[in-house]
CSV table of C-alpha atoms in Angstrom, one decimal:
chain,number,residue,atom,x,y,z
A,242,GLU,CA,0.0,-0.4,-0.1
A,243,VAL,CA,1.3,3.6,-0.9
A,244,GLN,CA,1.5,5.4,2.1
A,245,LEU,CA,3.4,9.5,2.9
A,246,VAL,CA,3.4,10.6,6.4
A,247,GLU,CA,4.6,13.7,6.9
A,248,SER,CA,5.5,14.8,10.3
A,249,GLY,CA,7.0,18.4,11.8
A,250,GLY,CA,4.9,20.9,12.4
A,251,GLY,CA,4.1,22.8,15.0
A,252,LEU,CA,3.6,27.0,16.6
A,253,VAL,CA,6.6,29.1,15.1
A,254,GLN,CA,7.1,32.2,15.5
A,255,PRO,CA,7.2,35.2,12.1
A,256,GLY,CA,10.8,34.1,11.2
A,257,GLY,CA,11.1,31.3,12.7
A,258,SER,CA,11.8,28.2,10.6
A,259,LEU,CA,11.1,24.5,11.2
A,260,ARG,CA,11.4,21.6,8.8
A,261,LEU,CA,8.3,19.7,7.2
A,262,SER,CA,9.3,15.6,6.4
A,263,CYS,CA,7.1,12.8,4.9
A,264,ALA,CA,7.6,9.1,5.0
A,265,ALA,CA,6.7,7.3,2.1
A,266,SER,CA,6.8,3.7,1.5
A,267,GLY,CA,4.4,1.0,-1.1
A,268,PHE,CA,6.0,2.6,-3.8
A,269,THR,CA,9.9,3.0,-5.6
A,270,PHE,CA,10.8,6.3,-3.7
A,271,SER,CA,13.4,6.6,-5.5
A,272,ILE,CA,12.1,7.6,-9.3
A,273,TYR,CA,9.5,9.7,-8.2
A,274,ALA,CA,9.3,13.3,-8.5
A,275,MET,CA,7.3,14.4,-5.4
A,276,SER,CA,5.9,17.7,-4.5
A,277,TRP,CA,4.8,19.6,-1.7
A,278,VAL,CA,1.2,21.5,-1.5
A,279,ARG,CA,-0.3,23.8,1.3
A,280,GLN,CA,-3.8,24.6,1.8
A,281,ALA,CA,-4.4,27.7,4.5
A,282,PRO,CA,-7.4,27.5,6.8
A,283,GLY,CA,-10.9,27.7,4.7
A,284,LYS,CA,-8.8,28.3,1.8
A,285,GLY,CA,-7.7,26.6,-1.8
A,286,LEU,CA,-4.5,24.2,-2.4
A,287,GLU,CA,-1.6,26.1,-3.0
A,288,TRP,CA,1.2,23.8,-4.6
A,289,VAL,CA,5.4,25.3,-3.1
A,290,SER,CA,8.3,22.7,-4.2
A,291,ALA,CA,8.7,20.0,-6.0
A,292,ILE,CA,11.9,17.5,-6.4
A,293,ARG,CA,12.9,15.4,-9.2
A,294,GLY,CA,13.9,11.7,-8.2
A,295,SER,CA,17.3,11.5,-8.2
A,296,GLY,CA,17.4,15.6,-6.6
A,297,ASP,CA,19.1,16.7,-9.2
A,298,SER,CA,16.7,19.5,-9.9
A,299,THR,CA,14.6,21.8,-7.8
A,300,TYR,CA,11.4,23.9,-8.7
A,301,TYR,CA,9.3,26.4,-6.1
A,302,ALA,CA,6.5,28.9,-5.8
A,303,ASP,CA,7.7,32.4,-5.8
A,304,SER,CA,6.0,32.6,-2.6
A,305,VAL,CA,8.7,30.7,-1.2
A,306,LYS,CA,11.9,30.7,-3.2
A,307,GLY,CA,14.9,32.0,-1.4
A,308,ARG,CA,13.3,30.7,2.2
A,309,PHE,CA,12.5,26.7,1.1
A,310,THR,CA,14.1,24.2,0.2
A,311,ILE,CA,12.6,20.9,-1.2
A,312,SER,CA,15.8,18.1,-0.5
A,313,ARG,CA,14.8,14.4,-0.4
A,314,ASP,CA,17.0,10.5,1.1
A,315,ASN,CA,16.4,7.6,-1.0
A,316,SER,CA,18.1,5.8,1.3
A,317,LYS,CA,15.5,6.5,3.6
A,318,ASN,CA,12.6,7.5,1.4
A,319,THR,CA,12.3,10.1,2.6
A,320,LEU,CA,11.1,14.1,1.8
A,321,TYR,CA,11.8,17.2,3.4
A,322,LEU,CA,10.9,20.4,3.2
A,323,GLN,CA,13.4,23.5,5.5
A,324,MET,CA,11.1,26.3,5.7
A,325,ASN,CA,13.3,29.4,6.7
A,326,GLY,CA,12.0,33.1,7.3
A,327,LEU,CA,8.1,31.8,7.7
A,328,ARG,CA,5.2,35.0,7.7
A,329,ALA,CA,2.4,34.4,8.7
A,330,GLU,CA,1.1,33.7,4.9
A,331,ASP,CA,3.2,30.6,5.7
A,332,THR,CA,0.7,29.5,7.9
A,333,ALA,CA,-1.2,26.0,6.9
A,334,VAL,CA,-1.7,22.4,6.2
A,335,TYR,CA,1.4,21.0,4.6
A,336,TYR,CA,1.0,17.9,2.5
A,337,CYS,CA,3.7,15.5,0.4
A,338,ALA,CA,2.0,14.5,-3.1
A,339,LYS,CA,3.0,11.8,-4.9
A,340,PRO,CA,2.9,11.8,-8.7
A,341,LEU,CA,0.0,9.0,-10.5
A,342,VAL,CA,3.2,8.8,-13.7
A,343,VAL,CA,6.6,9.2,-12.6
A,344,VAL,CA,7.3,11.8,-14.6
A,345,THR,CA,3.8,13.0,-14.7
A,346,ALA,CA,2.3,15.9,-11.8
A,347,TYR,CA,-0.9,15.1,-11.0
A,348,PHE,CA,-1.0,13.3,-7.4
A,349,ASP,CA,-2.9,9.8,-7.0
A,350,CYS,CA,-1.1,10.1,-3.5
A,351,TRP,CA,-1.2,12.3,-0.9
A,352,GLY,CA,-0.4,13.0,3.2
A,353,GLN,CA,-2.2,13.3,6.0
A,354,GLY,CA,-1.5,16.0,6.0
A,355,THR,CA,0.6,19.1,8.6
A,356,LEU,CA,-0.5,22.0,10.8
A,357,VAL,CA,1.7,25.3,10.6
A,358,THR,CA,0.6,27.8,12.2
A,359,VAL,CA,2.8,31.6,12.2
A,360,SER,CA,2.5,32.9,15.3
A,361,SER,CA,3.6,35.2,17.3
B,85,VAL,CA,-4.1,31.4,-13.8
B,86,LEU,CA,-7.4,28.7,-13.1
B,87,THR,CA,-10.8,29.9,-12.6
B,88,GLN,CA,-13.3,27.6,-11.6
B,89,SER,CA,-17.3,28.4,-11.6
B,90,PRO,CA,-19.2,28.7,-10.0
B,91,ALA,CA,-17.7,29.4,-6.8
B,92,THR,CA,-20.9,27.1,-4.6
B,93,LEU,CA,-23.1,24.7,-6.2
B,94,SER,CA,-26.9,24.0,-5.0
B,95,VAL,CA,-28.0,20.4,-5.6
B,96,SER,CA,-29.9,17.9,-4.9
B,97,PRO,CA,-29.5,14.4,-4.4
B,98,GLY,CA,-30.0,12.9,-7.5
B,99,GLU,CA,-29.2,15.3,-9.8
B,100,ARG,CA,-26.9,16.7,-12.6
B,101,ALA,CA,-23.5,18.9,-11.1
B,102,THR,CA,-21.1,20.6,-13.6
B,103,LEU,CA,-18.2,22.5,-12.7
B,104,SER,CA,-16.4,24.7,-15.1
B,105,CYS,CA,-12.7,25.3,-15.0
B,106,ARG,CA,-10.7,27.9,-17.1
B,107,ALA,CA,-7.0,28.5,-18.1
B,108,SER,CA,-5.7,32.4,-18.5
B,109,GLN,CA,-3.7,29.9,-21.5
B,110,SER,CA,-3.6,26.7,-22.8
B,111,VAL,CA,-2.7,24.1,-20.6
B,112,SER,CA,-3.7,21.1,-23.7
B,113,SER,CA,-5.5,17.9,-22.2
B,114,HIS,CA,-3.4,18.8,-18.7
B,115,LEU,CA,-5.5,18.9,-15.8
B,116,ALA,CA,-6.5,16.6,-13.0
B,117,TRP,CA,-9.6,16.8,-11.7
B,118,TYR,CA,-9.4,16.4,-7.4
B,119,GLN,CA,-12.4,15.6,-5.3
B,120,GLN,CA,-12.2,17.3,-1.0
B,121,LYS,CA,-13.6,16.8,1.6
B,122,PRO,CA,-13.8,18.6,5.0
B,123,GLY,CA,-10.5,17.3,7.1
B,124,GLN,CA,-9.6,15.3,4.7
B,125,ALA,CA,-6.6,15.4,1.7
B,126,PRO,CA,-7.7,15.8,-1.8
B,127,ARG,CA,-8.4,12.5,-3.7
B,128,LEU,CA,-7.3,12.2,-7.5
B,129,LEU,CA,-11.4,12.1,-9.6
B,130,ILE,CA,-9.8,12.9,-13.3
B,131,TYR,CA,-6.4,13.2,-15.2
B,132,GLY,CA,-5.9,14.0,-18.8
B,133,ALA,CA,-9.0,16.4,-18.7
B,134,SER,CA,-11.3,12.6,-19.1
B,135,THR,CA,-9.1,10.0,-18.1
B,136,ARG,CA,-10.4,8.3,-14.2
B,137,ALA,CA,-8.7,7.9,-11.7
B,138,THR,CA,-8.1,4.2,-10.4
B,139,GLY,CA,-11.6,3.0,-7.7
B,140,ILE,CA,-14.0,7.0,-9.6
B,141,PRO,CA,-17.1,5.7,-10.2
B,142,ALA,CA,-18.3,6.2,-13.9
B,143,ARG,CA,-21.2,9.5,-12.7
B,144,PHE,CA,-17.4,11.8,-12.3
B,145,SER,CA,-16.6,12.1,-16.0
B,146,GLY,CA,-14.3,15.6,-17.7
B,147,GLY,CA,-14.5,17.4,-21.1
B,148,GLY,CA,-13.0,19.8,-22.6
B,149,SER,CA,-9.8,20.9,-23.5
B,150,GLY,CA,-7.5,24.2,-24.7
B,151,THR,CA,-9.0,26.6,-21.6
B,152,GLU,CA,-12.5,25.4,-21.4
B,153,PHE,CA,-12.3,22.6,-19.1
B,154,THR,CA,-15.8,20.9,-17.3
B,155,LEU,CA,-16.6,18.2,-14.3
B,156,THR,CA,-20.5,16.2,-14.6
B,157,ILE,CA,-21.7,14.3,-12.2
B,158,SER,CA,-24.2,13.0,-13.5
B,159,SER,CA,-26.0,11.8,-10.7
B,160,LEU,CA,-24.9,13.2,-7.5
B,161,GLN,CA,-24.8,11.2,-3.6
B,162,SER,CA,-24.4,11.8,0.1
B,163,ALA,CA,-20.8,11.0,-0.6
B,164,ASP,CA,-19.8,13.8,-3.2
B,165,PHE,CA,-20.2,17.2,-1.2
B,166,ALA,CA,-17.4,18.4,-0.7
B,167,VAL,CA,-15.2,21.4,-3.1
B,168,TYR,CA,-13.2,20.1,-5.6
B,169,TYR,CA,-10.4,21.8,-7.1
B,170,CYS,CA,-8.8,21.5,-11.3
B,171,GLN,CA,-5.3,21.5,-11.3
B,172,GLN,CA,-3.4,22.5,-14.9
B,173,TYR,CA,0.3,20.7,-15.2
B,174,ASP,CA,1.7,21.7,-19.0
B,175,ASN,CA,2.9,25.2,-17.8
B,176,TRP,CA,5.2,24.6,-15.2
B,177,PRO,CA,6.5,25.3,-13.1
B,178,PRO,CA,4.4,26.0,-10.5
B,179,TRP,CA,1.2,24.0,-11.5
B,180,THR,CA,-1.5,26.0,-10.2
B,181,PHE,CA,-5.3,25.0,-9.0
B,182,GLY,CA,-8.0,26.7,-9.2
B,183,GLN,CA,-9.7,28.1,-6.4
B,184,GLY,CA,-12.3,25.2,-6.3
B,185,THR,CA,-15.8,24.7,-6.3
B,186,LYS,CA,-18.1,23.5,-3.3
B,187,VAL,CA,-20.7,21.7,-4.3
B,188,GLU,CA,-23.8,21.5,-1.6
B,189,ILE,CA,-26.9,20.0,-0.8
B,190,LYS,CA,-29.9,21.8,-1.7
């Protein structure tokens, strides 16, 4: 069974940092590009970042570029999102998402999400 | 930019619902639809504009290409009341989502 389990969310002050993790199982993690997608309370979905299976290419939404860093450890089947310089508008549930097919970007598997709250 | 309409759709069980997603530039057929219920992660319904994902009932159908897309639910059941999002994966990054259409019980 394909499974994604996020962790690392919590309450952080503006300007602070947090690292999210996503543990993957049930599929060949290393060949899939993976993404982070977030959802602010009561709002819609926003793609945040993606990384190719090999980890050699990364992509970011303009809203997080320069502040967030996506990475992966294929030996541990784990995806990460390092978030620095956090702002109130980064408050959201963060989901990791797996594409249906290796080279595509529509997502057939999502984690349960981890809540990040940025507030003083 | 993807624009979904209407923002809210009030439908009675058993009726047909048609949701719209318009792209500001052509995305070919690279469009997906998701369903999201409160407190849950999104679920993939449709990809390639018209292909149902595994396990998705036949009452869900997608259509369109280029800039105009529709998601049709032929006969609404209680489990279908949710928020629906479209997503383009043609012009990337970024991959973008519409703002969502809430389907509620009339």
